[in-house]
Tab-separated table of C-alpha atoms and ligand atoms in Angstrom:
chain	number	residue	atom	x	y	z
O	1	MET	CA	69.787	103.015	73.326
O	2	ASP	CA	68.273	106.303	72.069
O	3	LEU	CA	70.800	108.410	70.294
O	4	THR	CA	68.402	111.058	68.987
O	5	PRO	CA	69.865	114.605	69.666
O	6	ASP	CA	67.734	116.552	72.144
O	7	GLU	CA	65.278	119.183	71.106
O	8	PRO	CA	67.553	122.249	71.661
O	9	THR	CA	70.204	120.474	69.473
O	10	ARG	CA	67.719	119.549	66.716
O	11	GLU	CA	66.501	123.220	66.773
O	12	ARG	CA	70.171	124.362	66.322
O	13	VAL	CA	70.842	121.895	63.491
O	14	GLY	CA	67.598	123.087	61.861
O	15	ARG	CA	68.911	126.713	62.071
O	16	ALA	CA	72.195	125.610	60.631
O	17	ARG	CA	70.435	123.890	57.714
O	18	SER	CA	68.530	126.981	56.741
O	19	LEU	CA	71.697	129.078	56.980
O	20	GLY	CA	73.555	126.449	55.083
O	21	ARG	CA	71.112	126.337	52.227
O	22	GLU	CA	70.768	130.204	51.890
O	23	TRP	CA	74.274	131.408	52.525
O	24	VAL	CA	76.848	128.721	53.342
O	25	ARG	CA	76.777	126.656	50.152
O	26	PRO	CA	76.526	129.695	47.813
O	27	LEU	CA	79.433	131.419	49.496
O	28	GLY	CA	81.544	128.307	49.457
O	29	LEU	CA	81.017	127.808	45.692
O	30	GLU	CA	81.775	131.459	45.131
O	31	ALA	CA	85.009	131.399	47.056
O	32	ASP	CA	86.117	128.260	45.189
O	33	ARG	CA	85.252	129.882	41.760
O	34	MET	CA	87.218	132.962	42.788
O	35	GLY	CA	90.013	131.135	44.511
O	36	ARG	CA	90.085	133.365	47.548
O	37	PRO	CA	88.475	133.489	51.006
O	38	THR	CA	85.273	135.261	51.745
O	39	PRO	CA	86.526	138.786	52.786
O	40	PRO	CA	86.142	139.704	56.499
O	41	ASP	CA	83.860	142.643	55.704
O	42	HIS	CA	81.394	140.491	53.938
O	43	PRO	CA	77.829	141.367	55.200
O	44	PHE	CA	77.185	137.581	56.035
O	45	PHE	CA	79.712	137.747	58.935
O	46	ALA	CA	77.905	140.811	60.452
O	47	GLN	CA	74.674	139.015	60.045
O	48	LEU	CA	75.924	135.981	61.951
O	49	VAL	CA	77.076	138.195	64.844
O	50	GLU	CA	73.638	139.817	64.986
O	51	LEU	CA	72.229	136.318	65.128
O	52	GLY	CA	74.300	135.704	68.263
O	53	LEU	CA	76.893	133.384	66.490
O	54	GLY	CA	80.553	133.898	66.657
O	55	GLY	CA	80.541	134.133	70.485
O	56	THR	CA	82.578	132.353	73.150
O	57	ARG	CA	81.955	129.452	75.563
O	58	TRP	CA	83.518	131.681	78.251
O	59	THR	CA	80.544	132.940	80.430
O	60	GLY	CA	82.590	134.636	83.120
O	61	GLY	CA	80.617	132.765	85.792
O	62	PRO	CA	81.990	130.482	88.525
O	63	GLU	CA	81.820	127.515	86.087
O	64	ALA	CA	83.405	129.834	83.539
O	65	GLY	CA	84.949	127.826	80.618
O	66	GLU	CA	83.217	124.623	81.530
O	67	ARG	CA	80.896	123.047	79.062
O	68	GLY	CA	77.416	122.112	80.234
O	69	PRO	CA	76.286	118.563	79.703
O	70	GLY	CA	75.437	117.847	76.035
O	71	ASN	CA	77.423	120.749	74.682
O	72	ALA	CA	80.166	118.797	72.968
O	73	ARG	CA	77.586	116.592	71.131
O	74	ALA	CA	75.522	119.691	70.115
O	75	THR	CA	78.643	121.350	68.742
O	76	LEU	CA	79.400	118.205	66.627
O	77	CYS	CA	75.834	118.087	65.285
O	78	VAL	CA	75.927	121.811	64.272
O	79	ALA	CA	79.516	121.494	62.869
O	80	GLU	CA	78.367	118.345	60.788
O	81	GLU	CA	75.450	120.173	59.435
O	82	LEU	CA	77.227	123.351	58.348
O	83	SER	CA	80.012	121.360	56.739
O	84	TYR	CA	77.433	119.513	54.832
O	85	TRP	CA	76.765	122.772	53.253
O	86	ASP	CA	80.373	124.003	53.127
O	87	ARG	CA	83.210	123.266	55.543
O	88	GLY	CA	85.455	126.128	54.220
O	89	VAL	CA	82.605	128.697	55.117
O	90	ALA	CA	81.919	127.000	58.437
O	91	VAL	CA	85.639	127.600	59.500
O	92	SER	CA	85.452	131.219	58.303
O	93	PHE	CA	82.590	131.951	60.811
O	94	PRO	CA	83.712	134.685	63.336
O	95	GLY	CA	84.720	133.467	66.804
O	96	PRO	CA	87.787	132.691	68.761
O	97	GLY	CA	88.211	129.328	66.872
O	98	LEU	CA	90.979	127.063	67.811
O	99	GLY	CA	92.499	129.811	69.964
O	100	GLU	CA	89.745	129.385	72.494
O	101	PRO	CA	90.532	125.925	74.079
O	102	PRO	CA	94.132	127.036	75.105
O	103	ILE	CA	92.880	130.277	76.749
O	104	LEU	CA	90.285	128.245	78.505
O	105	SER	CA	92.568	125.479	79.637
O	106	LEU	CA	95.707	127.401	80.289
O	107	GLY	CA	94.559	131.110	80.805
O	108	SER	CA	93.881	132.891	83.995
O	109	ASP	CA	90.381	134.393	84.696
O	110	GLU	CA	91.805	137.840	83.839
O	111	GLN	CA	93.170	136.561	80.543
O	112	ARG	CA	89.807	134.827	79.673
O	113	GLU	CA	88.116	138.004	80.338
O	114	ARG	CA	90.505	140.075	78.228
O	115	PHE	CA	90.720	137.848	75.232
O	116	LEU	CA	87.273	136.023	75.128
O	117	ALA	CA	84.737	138.400	76.706
O	118	PRO	CA	84.824	140.835	73.634
O	119	PHE	CA	83.465	137.902	71.557
O	120	ARG	CA	80.229	138.325	73.631
O	121	LYS	CA	79.631	141.730	71.977
O	122	ARG	CA	77.575	142.041	68.839
O	123	ASP	CA	79.156	145.222	67.494
O	124	ARG	CA	81.370	143.617	64.829
O	125	PRO	CA	82.649	140.223	63.714
O	126	ARG	CA	85.840	139.186	65.600
O	127	TRP	CA	88.195	136.225	64.925
O	128	GLY	CA	90.857	134.483	67.018
O	129	ALA	CA	93.606	132.102	65.574
O	130	PHE	CA	95.922	129.375	66.629
O	131	ALA	CA	99.444	129.140	65.300
O	132	MET	CA	101.413	125.928	66.004
O	133	THR	CA	102.598	124.866	62.583
O	134	GLU	CA	105.767	126.208	61.080
O	135	PRO	CA	107.366	125.762	57.679
O	136	GLY	CA	109.718	123.231	59.357
O	137	ALA	CA	107.436	121.705	62.013
O	138	GLY	CA	103.986	120.125	61.373
O	139	SER	CA	103.242	116.705	62.833
O	140	ASP	CA	106.243	116.774	64.950
O	141	VAL	CA	105.396	119.690	67.010
O	142	ALA	CA	108.463	119.202	69.208
O	143	GLY	CA	110.385	120.695	66.186
O	144	ILE	CA	108.927	124.218	66.479
O	145	ARG	CA	111.634	126.804	66.239
O	146	THR	CA	109.801	130.076	67.065
O	147	SER	CA	111.750	131.384	70.029
O	148	ALA	CA	110.513	133.312	73.059
O	149	ARG	CA	112.969	135.080	75.511
O	150	ARG	CA	112.306	137.360	78.335
O	151	GLU	CA	113.210	141.038	78.234
O	152	GLY	CA	112.141	142.889	81.343
O	153	ASP	CA	108.447	142.216	81.760
O	154	ASP	CA	108.006	141.508	78.111
O	155	TRP	CA	108.609	138.537	75.815
O	156	ILE	CA	110.461	138.787	72.515
O	157	LEU	CA	109.175	136.192	69.857
O	158	ASP	CA	111.115	135.390	66.639
O	159	GLY	CA	109.963	132.908	64.084
O	160	ASP	CA	107.661	131.983	61.250
O	161	LYS	CA	104.229	130.413	61.327
O	162	SER	CA	102.134	128.782	58.482
O	163	PHE	CA	98.813	127.667	57.765
O	164	ALA	CA	97.010	129.442	60.731
O	165	ALA	CA	93.256	129.698	60.009
O	166	ASN	CA	91.836	133.249	60.062
O	167	ALA	CA	95.144	134.679	61.256
O	168	SER	CA	95.302	137.914	59.145
O	169	ARG	CA	91.805	138.928	60.350
O	170	ALA	CA	92.237	137.832	63.887
O	171	ASP	CA	92.160	140.228	66.916
O	172	TRP	CA	94.707	137.859	68.497
O	173	ILE	CA	96.536	134.743	67.691
O	174	VAL	CA	97.670	132.021	70.222
O	175	VAL	CA	101.212	131.565	69.049
O	176	TRP	CA	103.254	128.477	70.326
O	177	ALA	CA	106.919	129.257	70.837
O	178	THR	CA	109.837	127.621	72.623
O	179	VAL	CA	111.713	129.031	75.520
O	180	ASP	CA	114.395	126.386	75.167
O	181	ALA	CA	114.590	124.342	72.044
O	182	SER	CA	116.738	121.783	73.633
O	183	ARG	CA	114.034	120.842	76.027
O	184	GLY	CA	111.665	119.757	73.111
O	185	ARG	CA	108.101	119.835	74.107
O	186	GLU	CA	108.961	120.819	77.661
O	187	GLY	CA	110.072	124.114	76.320
O	188	HIS	CA	106.709	125.107	74.698
O	189	ARG	CA	104.748	128.061	75.811
O	190	ALA	CA	101.652	129.756	74.379
O	191	PHE	CA	101.353	133.495	73.895
O	192	VAL	CA	98.492	135.519	72.912
O	193	VAL	CA	99.746	137.904	70.326
O	194	GLU	CA	97.539	140.807	69.581
O	195	ARG	CA	96.875	142.512	66.189
O	196	GLY	CA	99.222	145.393	65.766
O	197	ALA	CA	101.859	143.878	68.025
O	198	PRO	CA	105.283	145.435	66.995
O	199	GLY	CA	107.088	142.800	64.790
O	200	LEU	CA	103.954	140.798	63.931
O	201	GLY	CA	103.699	140.908	60.056
O	202	ASP	CA	104.249	139.367	56.647
O	203	PHE	CA	100.607	137.940	56.528
O	204	LYS	CA	100.268	135.818	53.403
O	205	VAL	CA	97.182	133.773	52.528
O	206	GLU	CA	98.329	130.389	51.405
O	207	ARG	CA	97.118	128.731	48.173
O	208	LYS	CA	95.124	125.658	48.878
O	209	MET	CA	93.541	123.047	46.607
O	210	GLY	CA	90.239	123.125	48.522
O	211	LEU	CA	88.464	124.722	51.390
O	212	LYS	CA	89.056	128.077	49.885
O	213	ALA	CA	86.388	130.050	51.728
O	214	TYR	CA	88.661	130.528	54.841
O	215	GLU	CA	92.130	131.737	54.903
O	216	SER	CA	95.088	129.672	55.979
O	217	THR	CA	97.817	132.101	56.538
O	218	SER	CA	101.507	132.378	57.107
O	219	PHE	CA	103.145	135.194	59.160
O	220	SER	CA	106.277	136.219	60.752
O	221	LEU	CA	107.213	137.348	64.197
O	222	ARG	CA	110.404	139.627	64.075
O	223	GLN	CA	111.631	140.803	67.515
O	224	CYS	CA	107.810	140.815	68.295
O	225	ARG	CA	107.229	142.297	71.661
O	226	VAL	CA	104.545	140.635	73.676
O	227	PRO	CA	103.554	141.703	77.237
O	228	GLY	CA	104.223	139.303	80.100
O	229	ALA	CA	100.503	139.417	80.845
O	230	ASN	CA	99.903	137.559	77.432
O	231	LEU	CA	101.753	134.402	78.355
O	232	LEU	CA	99.309	131.577	78.985
O	233	GLY	CA	99.805	129.125	81.772
O	234	GLY	CA	102.245	131.054	83.998
O	235	ARG	CA	105.938	131.841	83.962
O	236	GLU	CA	107.882	129.320	85.798
O	237	PRO	CA	108.888	125.517	85.624
O	238	ALA	CA	105.409	124.152	86.545
O	239	ALA	CA	104.264	125.639	83.240
O	240	LEU	CA	106.670	123.754	81.090
O	241	ARG	CA	104.644	120.525	80.897
O	242	ALA	CA	101.428	122.461	80.951
O	243	GLY	CA	102.366	124.152	77.646
O	244	PHE	CA	102.438	120.996	75.664
O	245	GLU	CA	99.684	119.278	77.539
O	246	GLY	CA	97.515	122.367	76.879
O	247	ALA	CA	98.051	122.053	73.338
O	248	MET	CA	97.136	118.409	73.211
O	249	LYS	CA	94.109	118.939	75.385
O	250	SER	CA	92.869	121.418	72.706
O	251	PHE	CA	93.140	118.902	70.027
O	252	ASN	CA	91.289	116.237	72.165
O	253	ALA	CA	88.439	118.719	72.328
O	254	THR	CA	88.460	119.596	68.672
O	255	ARG	CA	89.404	116.371	66.842
O	256	PRO	CA	85.932	114.902	67.145
O	257	THR	CA	84.619	118.186	65.740
O	258	ILE	CA	86.917	117.890	62.725
O	259	ALA	CA	85.748	114.299	62.250
O	260	ALA	CA	82.054	115.309	62.441
O	261	MET	CA	82.760	118.009	59.781
O	262	ALA	CA	84.200	115.327	57.553
O	263	VAL	CA	80.990	113.267	58.075
O	264	GLY	CA	78.905	116.337	56.925
O	265	MET	CA	81.083	116.567	53.842
O	266	GLY	CA	80.789	112.900	53.163
O	267	ARG	CA	76.992	113.147	53.420
O	268	ALA	CA	77.019	116.000	50.974
O	269	ALA	CA	79.060	113.860	48.586
O	270	LEU	CA	76.689	110.828	48.996
O	271	ASP	CA	73.650	112.939	48.337
O	272	GLU	CA	75.205	114.524	45.292
O	273	SER	CA	76.362	111.094	43.983
O	274	LEU	CA	72.844	109.541	44.515
O	275	ALA	CA	71.112	112.472	42.750
O	276	PHE	CA	73.541	112.157	39.758
O	277	ALA	CA	73.198	108.387	39.594
O	278	ARG	CA	69.442	108.663	39.710
O	279	THR	CA	69.375	111.258	36.938
O	280	GLU	CA	71.717	109.245	34.800
O	281	GLY	CA	69.874	105.913	35.426
O	282	LEU	CA	72.866	104.290	37.197
O	283	LEU	CA	70.884	102.976	40.191
O	284	GLY	CA	69.715	99.845	38.346
O	285	ASP	CA	73.311	98.570	38.739
O	286	VAL	CA	73.752	96.508	41.840
O	287	ARG	CA	77.525	97.381	42.006
O	288	VAL	CA	76.704	101.115	42.169
O	289	ARG	CA	73.998	100.564	44.826
O	290	ASP	CA	76.394	98.445	46.938
O	291	ARG	CA	79.047	100.918	46.898
O	292	LEU	CA	76.733	103.872	47.617
O	293	GLU	CA	75.324	101.951	50.569
O	294	ARG	CA	78.837	101.136	51.821
O	295	ILE	CA	79.403	104.912	52.144
O	296	ARG	CA	76.214	105.493	54.098
O	297	ARG	CA	77.213	102.662	56.282
O	298	ARG	CA	80.663	103.841	57.045
O	299	LEU	CA	79.477	107.388	57.516
O	300	ARG	CA	77.197	106.210	60.241
O	301	VAL	CA	79.967	104.363	61.957
O	302	ALA	CA	82.199	107.467	61.787
O	303	ARG	CA	79.315	109.699	63.304
O	304	LEU	CA	78.688	107.122	66.105
O	305	LEU	CA	82.559	107.353	67.010
O	306	CYS	CA	82.305	111.119	66.948
O	307	TRP	CA	79.298	111.093	69.260
O	308	ARG	CA	81.040	108.654	71.594
O	309	ALA	CA	84.044	111.035	71.927
O	310	ALA	CA	81.658	113.887	72.599
O	311	TRP	CA	79.694	111.957	75.093
O	312	LEU	CA	82.896	111.206	77.087
O	313	ALA	CA	83.841	114.833	76.886
O	314	ASP	CA	80.389	115.809	78.145
O	315	HIS	CA	80.688	113.490	80.986
O	316	ARG	CA	84.252	114.652	82.005
O	317	GLN	CA	85.745	111.424	81.042
O	318	PRO	CA	88.990	110.814	79.071
O	319	ASN	CA	88.333	110.704	75.237
O	320	VAL	CA	91.747	110.658	73.814
O	321	LEU	CA	91.310	107.379	72.142
O	322	GLU	CA	87.941	107.943	70.806
O	323	ALA	CA	89.018	111.532	69.611
O	324	SER	CA	91.837	109.897	67.643
O	325	MET	CA	89.671	107.024	66.370
O	326	SER	CA	87.052	109.468	64.999
O	327	LYS	CA	89.806	111.691	63.404
O	328	ALA	CA	91.396	108.590	61.780
O	329	LEU	CA	88.286	107.146	60.378
O	330	ALA	CA	86.027	109.883	59.162
O	331	PRO	CA	88.242	111.856	56.625
O	332	GLY	CA	89.019	108.542	54.921
O	333	VAL	CA	85.237	107.773	54.461
O	334	THR	CA	84.673	111.316	53.230
O	335	PHE	CA	87.417	110.913	50.651
O	336	GLU	CA	86.006	107.548	49.670
O	337	ALA	CA	82.664	109.189	49.213
O	338	ALA	CA	84.033	111.974	47.132
O	339	ALA	CA	86.044	109.585	45.088
O	340	LEU	CA	82.983	107.459	44.301
O	341	GLY	CA	81.213	110.441	43.105
O	342	MET	CA	83.987	111.439	40.847
O	343	GLU	CA	84.056	107.880	39.360
O	344	LEU	CA	80.181	108.011	38.756
O	345	LEU	CA	80.463	111.526	37.186
O	346	GLY	CA	83.176	110.528	34.803
O	347	ALA	CA	84.023	113.320	32.348
O	348	VAL	CA	81.315	115.628	34.154
O	349	GLY	CA	83.536	115.492	37.229
O	350	GLY	CA	86.680	116.176	35.228
O	351	ARG	CA	85.379	119.536	33.944
O	352	GLY	CA	85.897	120.928	37.418
O	353	ASP	CA	82.760	122.785	37.908
O	354	HIS	CA	80.694	120.135	39.781
O	355	LEU	CA	80.133	120.141	43.540
O	356	ILE	CA	81.509	116.623	43.734
O	357	GLU	CA	84.790	117.842	42.329
O	358	LYS	CA	84.994	120.558	44.837
O	359	LEU	CA	84.165	118.148	47.703
O	360	PHE	CA	86.938	115.781	46.402
O	361	ARG	CA	89.458	118.735	46.700
O	362	ASP	CA	88.044	119.852	49.974
O	363	ALA	CA	88.125	116.360	51.480
O	364	LYS	CA	91.878	115.928	51.499
O	365	ALA	CA	92.655	118.614	54.077
O	366	MET	CA	90.454	116.727	56.620
O	367	ASP	CA	92.989	114.060	56.810
O	368	ILE	CA	95.787	116.609	57.388
O	369	VAL	CA	94.454	119.120	59.960
O	370	GLU	CA	94.779	118.717	63.642
O	371	GLY	CA	97.007	115.582	63.450
O	372	THR	CA	97.187	113.685	60.233
O	373	GLY	CA	95.385	110.210	59.912
O	374	GLN	CA	98.856	108.545	60.106
O	375	ILE	CA	99.703	110.337	63.345
O	376	GLN	CA	96.280	109.293	64.916
O	377	ARG	CA	96.861	105.616	63.884
O	378	LEU	CA	100.475	105.829	65.256
O	379	LEU	CA	99.191	107.203	68.723
O	380	MET	CA	96.414	104.715	68.902
O	381	ALA	CA	98.717	101.649	68.054
O	382	ARG	CA	101.126	102.757	70.825
O	383	LYS	CA	98.278	102.942	73.355
O	384	LEU	CA	97.090	99.528	72.212
O	385	VAL	CA	100.304	97.819	73.123
O	386	GLY	CA	100.851	100.050	76.205
O	387	LEU	CA	103.640	102.298	74.989
O	388	PRO	CA	103.585	105.952	76.214
O	389	ARG	CA	101.964	108.462	73.914
O	390	ASP	CA	105.136	110.527	73.661
O	391	PRO	CA	108.138	108.542	72.210
O	392	SER	CA	110.680	111.167	73.304
I	1	FAD	C1	93.633	123.393	55.517
I	1	FAD	C2	94.640	123.419	56.687
I	1	FAD	C3	94.410	124.115	57.759
I	1	FAD	C4	95.286	124.166	58.896
I	1	FAD	N1	95.089	125.054	59.878
I	1	FAD	C5	96.124	125.115	60.930
I	1	FAD	C6	95.949	126.081	61.875
I	1	FAD	O1	94.813	126.780	62.017
I	1	FAD	N2	96.961	126.211	62.840
I	1	FAD	C7	98.067	125.483	62.750
I	1	FAD	O2	98.943	125.560	63.570
I	1	FAD	N3	98.208	124.515	61.769
I	1	FAD	C8	97.195	124.373	60.876
I	1	FAD	N4	97.460	123.523	59.771
I	1	FAD	C9	98.646	122.736	59.741
I	1	FAD	C10	98.475	121.243	59.935
I	1	FAD	O3	98.264	121.220	61.436
I	1	FAD	C11	99.637	120.507	59.450
I	1	FAD	O4	99.649	120.653	58.077
I	1	FAD	C12	99.766	119.137	59.940
I	1	FAD	O5	100.111	119.181	61.447
I	1	FAD	C13	100.781	118.211	59.204
I	1	FAD	O6	101.897	118.851	59.107
I	1	FAD	P1	102.755	118.973	57.798
I	1	FAD	O7	101.889	119.514	56.770
I	1	FAD	O8	104.063	119.776	58.004
I	1	FAD	O9	103.132	117.488	57.297
I	1	FAD	P2	104.327	116.596	57.893
I	1	FAD	O10	104.245	116.574	59.349
I	1	FAD	O11	105.489	116.969	57.215
I	1	FAD	O12	103.806	115.247	57.352
I	1	FAD	C14	103.804	114.896	56.011
I	1	FAD	C15	103.411	113.250	55.973
I	1	FAD	O13	104.185	112.483	56.648
I	1	FAD	C16	103.320	111.797	57.580
I	1	FAD	N5	104.099	111.671	58.903
I	1	FAD	C17	104.640	112.623	59.663
I	1	FAD	N6	105.370	112.017	60.675
I	1	FAD	C18	105.123	110.722	60.683
I	1	FAD	C19	105.466	109.632	61.550
I	1	FAD	N7	106.236	109.903	62.668
I	1	FAD	N8	105.091	108.352	61.163
I	1	FAD	C20	104.364	108.194	59.996
I	1	FAD	N9	103.959	109.110	59.166
I	1	FAD	C21	104.369	110.493	59.512
I	1	FAD	C22	102.189	112.657	57.807
I	1	FAD	O14	101.022	111.923	58.325
I	1	FAD	C23	101.940	113.166	56.526
I	1	FAD	O15	101.187	112.264	55.696
I	1	FAD	C24	96.536	123.499	58.759
I	1	FAD	C25	96.781	122.646	57.594
I	1	FAD	C26	95.872	122.643	56.506
I	1	FAD	C27	96.034	121.745	55.311
């Protein structure tokens, strides 16, 4: 079985490596030192757009929105490499981000054209965002309280969102709201809320222990008026289930990418630990060698799971189990890699200015985002014994 990525993927990974070494790692270290995200007007973002990065998968053609064979795998390989250099900077790259999958899966052609086509232009960096989480609703997405009610042709949204990546710099945010809280997940709908919408405001960049290069932002919607044309998935009852399923589909597409990013960070931690151990003459100790090798082994297993999930997606086969498996496994290995590095570094790590220490802080979030490890394990265990995915 030859698992070598194809030539175009290897070229893309090579370009990511050059960009990573020159820009991504230094910017990540700087953002961490300053304790704030890389600003949206940083010339690096304009340069990325000139290079043709930060675009959309939406092509506008008859197969619009569909990935070609091999694309999911290529996406993982590039995400892993960029995250090797700095995962926070990788997420700050311009592009529609997590907002793209729901527009592709739930949006009409007209909506895809309106919201995604501008990402093909190279005039300026653009961002999109995705806001599901609320101060009172994280893992249990059924608990979202942001409400949506119709008024004439428009919708009025009210509520608070938190931790939405790149939200304050985004041209639009896909906001999940409920049309009827008593219907739990069945009441969910997704709206594209455009920058400047009346009632959209109070943007506040959250403090984070790691991944400081990209903003995770809370904001509020106060009697926020959204045109009817910005509702994704249509108006009437057929759309009720589609709302929730659309969100879950988005995650099946992106969880293996998060896992691949974690693998990249784990590789960085392993390389740093090896370099430190070599310099300090620690590699003569069999216990050190054994623990370092265990990390390499487990990172390879995690990567294979990611690739399997991507292969299934590329071949239009269900990948929900593999997506969860990869997301459940990889962040734990990354954390183990960074923790071993901290152990080897001793007081040098404790000073707080070593890359390993930063990776140790960065790694934690990988277990939290897009469904925590616990939630993935819960879903997989339900599947193993034949229970439905949704306990409600
Ligand atoms: C860096 C970062 C970026 C993020 N980006 C985004 C974004 O762009 N958009 C967005 O909408 N959200 C985003 N989030 C939010 C993220 O999706 C939530 O933090 C996540 O869903 C967990 O929710 P919570 O933090 O409220 O934790 P909770 O759901 O309160 O969970 C707390 C703990 O309890 C555990 N737990 C919860 N329920 C169960 C259960 N039934 N059984 C066993 N254990 C359980 C969890 O695993 C966790 O360990 C981001 C978060 C972070 C940290």
